């Protein structure tokens, strides 16, 4: 079979849905953000599985990002929120939704342990009250600012 025929057949099969993405990959079409920096041990926990968190890895709503003793990570969310995780940090993205046209949506995240520095993005600036960070003892509502959360051992 010639290359042109193979490409044509492949295109037709794709159009018919034969190469449809599994549900787990379909969600990645609308990621919450991307890991921009990764040093040491960085893990993404998704749907009960653990995977490495290298530079370029997508972060989905409902992911947990965990850094080890030697780990740190920088994440840029789609609304341009910047998250910097220090060593021994566990961050759960409980909810993330963002409309790039209206800048409406929501960001709910939980810091279970460790240190998280945040520079809020378009969500916090456009929709006051749409962004909140939770720790084991506090809920922080964000109105467009920079801050650091530190959660010690319990």
Short mmCIF file of C-alpha atoms in Angstrom, two decimals:
data_model
loop_
_atom_site.label_atom_id
_atom_site.label_comp_id
_atom_site.label_asym_id
_atom_site.label_seq_id
_atom_site.Cartn_x
_atom_site.Cartn_y
_atom_site.Cartn_z
CA UNK A 1 0.00 0.00 0.00
CA UNK A 2 1.40 3.39 -0.89
CA UNK A 3 2.08 6.11 1.67
CA UNK A 4 -0.75 8.25 0.31
CA UNK A 5 -3.28 5.41 0.69
CA UNK A 6 -2.11 4.67 4.24
CA UNK A 7 -2.46 8.33 5.19
CA UNK A 8 -5.93 8.44 3.61
CA UNK A 9 -7.06 5.30 5.45
CA UNK A 10 -5.63 6.61 8.71
CA UNK A 11 -7.47 9.92 8.27
CA UNK A 12 -10.73 8.11 7.52
CA UNK A 13 -10.40 5.85 10.56
CA UNK A 14 -9.65 8.84 12.76
CA UNK A 15 -12.72 10.65 11.39
CA UNK A 16 -14.85 7.61 12.23
CA UNK A 17 -13.58 7.56 15.80
CA UNK A 18 -11.56 4.35 15.54
CA UNK A 19 -8.62 6.10 17.17
CA UNK A 20 -10.76 7.81 19.82
CA UNK A 21 -8.89 8.75 22.97
CA UNK A 22 -9.68 6.86 26.16
CA UNK A 23 -11.61 8.84 28.78
CA UNK A 24 -8.49 9.43 30.87
CA UNK A 25 -6.79 11.12 27.92
CA UNK A 26 -9.89 13.07 26.90
CA UNK A 27 -9.69 15.07 30.13
CA UNK A 28 -6.15 16.12 29.28
CA UNK A 29 -7.57 18.06 26.33
CA UNK A 30 -8.56 20.67 28.91
CA UNK A 31 -5.70 20.67 31.41
CA UNK A 32 -5.55 22.96 34.43
CA UNK A 33 -1.94 23.81 33.71
CA UNK A 34 1.61 22.71 32.97
CA UNK A 35 4.65 21.96 35.09
CA UNK A 36 7.19 24.61 34.07
CA UNK A 37 9.98 23.70 36.52
CA UNK A 38 10.69 20.40 38.23
CA UNK A 39 13.60 19.56 40.50
CA UNK A 40 14.21 16.40 42.50
CA UNK A 41 11.25 14.18 43.34
CA UNK A 42 7.99 15.48 41.83
CA UNK A 43 5.02 13.14 41.45
CA UNK A 44 1.55 13.59 39.98
CA UNK A 45 -1.16 11.41 41.53
CA UNK A 46 -4.07 10.91 39.13
CA UNK A 47 -6.96 8.46 39.38
CA UNK A 48 -5.11 6.28 41.89
CA UNK A 49 -1.89 6.16 39.84
CA UNK A 50 1.43 7.89 40.47
CA UNK A 51 3.57 9.25 37.66
CA UNK A 52 6.65 11.42 37.41
CA UNK A 53 6.12 15.18 37.15
CA UNK A 54 8.74 16.38 34.67
CA UNK A 55 8.84 19.78 32.97
CA UNK A 56 6.08 19.90 30.36
CA UNK A 57 3.72 17.47 32.14
CA UNK A 58 0.09 18.55 32.14
CA UNK A 59 -1.75 18.99 35.40
CA UNK A 60 -5.44 18.15 35.38
CA UNK A 61 -8.21 19.26 37.69
CA UNK A 62 -8.36 16.74 40.57
CA UNK A 63 -4.61 15.92 40.38
CA UNK A 64 -2.39 15.84 43.46
CA UNK A 65 1.15 17.09 43.06
CA UNK A 66 3.63 15.80 45.63
CA UNK A 67 7.23 16.88 46.07
CA UNK A 68 9.79 14.89 48.01
CA UNK A 69 12.45 16.00 50.47
CA UNK A 70 14.62 17.12 47.54
CA UNK A 71 11.74 18.23 45.30
CA UNK A 72 10.26 21.48 44.07
CA UNK A 73 7.98 22.39 41.19
CA UNK A 74 6.64 25.43 39.38
CA UNK A 75 3.22 25.19 37.77
CA UNK A 76 1.51 27.70 35.49
CA UNK A 77 -2.26 27.33 35.37
CA UNK A 78 -4.27 28.27 32.28
CA UNK A 79 -5.44 31.53 33.90
CA UNK A 80 -1.76 32.48 34.44
CA UNK A 81 -1.80 31.67 38.16
CA UNK A 82 1.73 30.71 39.22
CA UNK A 83 2.24 28.02 41.86
CA UNK A 84 5.64 27.23 43.39
CA UNK A 85 5.78 24.08 45.52
CA UNK A 86 8.66 23.67 47.96
CA UNK A 87 10.12 20.43 49.33
CA UNK A 88 7.80 17.96 51.10
CA UNK A 89 4.66 19.58 49.73
CA UNK A 90 1.34 18.01 48.83
CA UNK A 91 -1.03 20.12 46.73
CA UNK A 92 -4.43 18.86 45.61
CA UNK A 93 -6.22 20.66 42.79
CA UNK A 94 -9.74 20.03 43.98
CA UNK A 95 -11.38 22.08 41.23
CA UNK A 96 -10.23 24.14 38.27
CA UNK A 97 -12.37 25.71 35.57
CA UNK A 98 -11.44 28.68 33.42
CA UNK A 99 -13.11 30.39 30.47
CA UNK A 100 -10.35 32.11 28.50
CA UNK A 101 -12.84 34.54 26.94
CA UNK A 102 -14.64 35.83 30.04
CA UNK A 103 -11.96 34.85 32.60
CA UNK A 104 -14.71 33.32 34.74
CA UNK A 105 -14.28 30.02 36.53
CA UNK A 106 -13.09 28.60 39.83
CA UNK A 107 -9.95 27.36 41.51
CA UNK A 108 -10.11 25.32 44.71
CA UNK A 109 -6.86 23.83 45.95
CA UNK A 110 -5.77 22.16 49.18
CA UNK A 111 -2.30 22.31 50.67
CA UNK A 112 -1.97 19.22 52.87
CA UNK A 113 1.65 19.86 53.91
CA UNK A 114 4.68 21.88 52.90
CA UNK A 115 5.08 25.30 51.31
CA UNK A 116 3.23 26.85 48.40
CA UNK A 117 3.89 30.31 46.93
CA UNK A 118 1.13 31.74 44.76
CA UNK A 119 0.85 34.62 42.33
CA UNK A 120 -2.80 34.78 41.41
CA UNK A 121 -3.91 34.98 37.81
CA UNK A 122 -6.90 36.11 35.83
CA UNK A 123 -9.49 34.13 37.83
CA UNK A 124 -8.79 35.95 41.09
CA UNK A 125 -8.68 39.32 39.36
CA UNK A 126 -11.89 38.82 37.35
CA UNK A 127 -14.02 36.83 39.80
CA UNK A 128 -13.48 37.76 43.44
CA UNK A 129 -14.31 34.79 45.59
CA UNK A 130 -13.72 32.26 42.79
CA UNK A 131 -10.31 31.23 44.14
CA UNK A 132 -9.69 29.55 47.47
CA UNK A 133 -6.87 27.61 49.06
CA UNK A 134 -7.51 25.30 51.98
CA UNK A 135 -5.10 23.99 54.61
CA UNK A 136 -5.91 21.59 57.45
CA UNK A 137 -6.76 24.58 59.66
CA UNK A 138 -7.61 27.51 57.34
CA UNK A 139 -9.49 28.54 54.22
CA UNK A 140 -7.92 31.43 52.32
CA UNK A 141 -10.03 33.39 49.85
CA UNK A 142 -7.96 35.11 47.18
CA UNK A 143 -8.74 38.48 45.64
CA UNK A 144 -5.78 38.93 43.32
CA UNK A 145 -2.48 38.97 45.16
CA UNK A 146 0.75 37.15 46.02
CA UNK A 147 1.11 35.00 49.11
CA UNK A 148 2.85 32.01 50.67
CA UNK A 149 1.16 29.14 52.51
CA UNK A 150 3.18 27.02 54.92
CA UNK A 151 1.68 23.94 56.49
CA UNK A 152 3.78 22.24 59.16
CA UNK A 153 3.66 18.63 60.24
CA UNK A 154 0.48 17.76 62.10
#
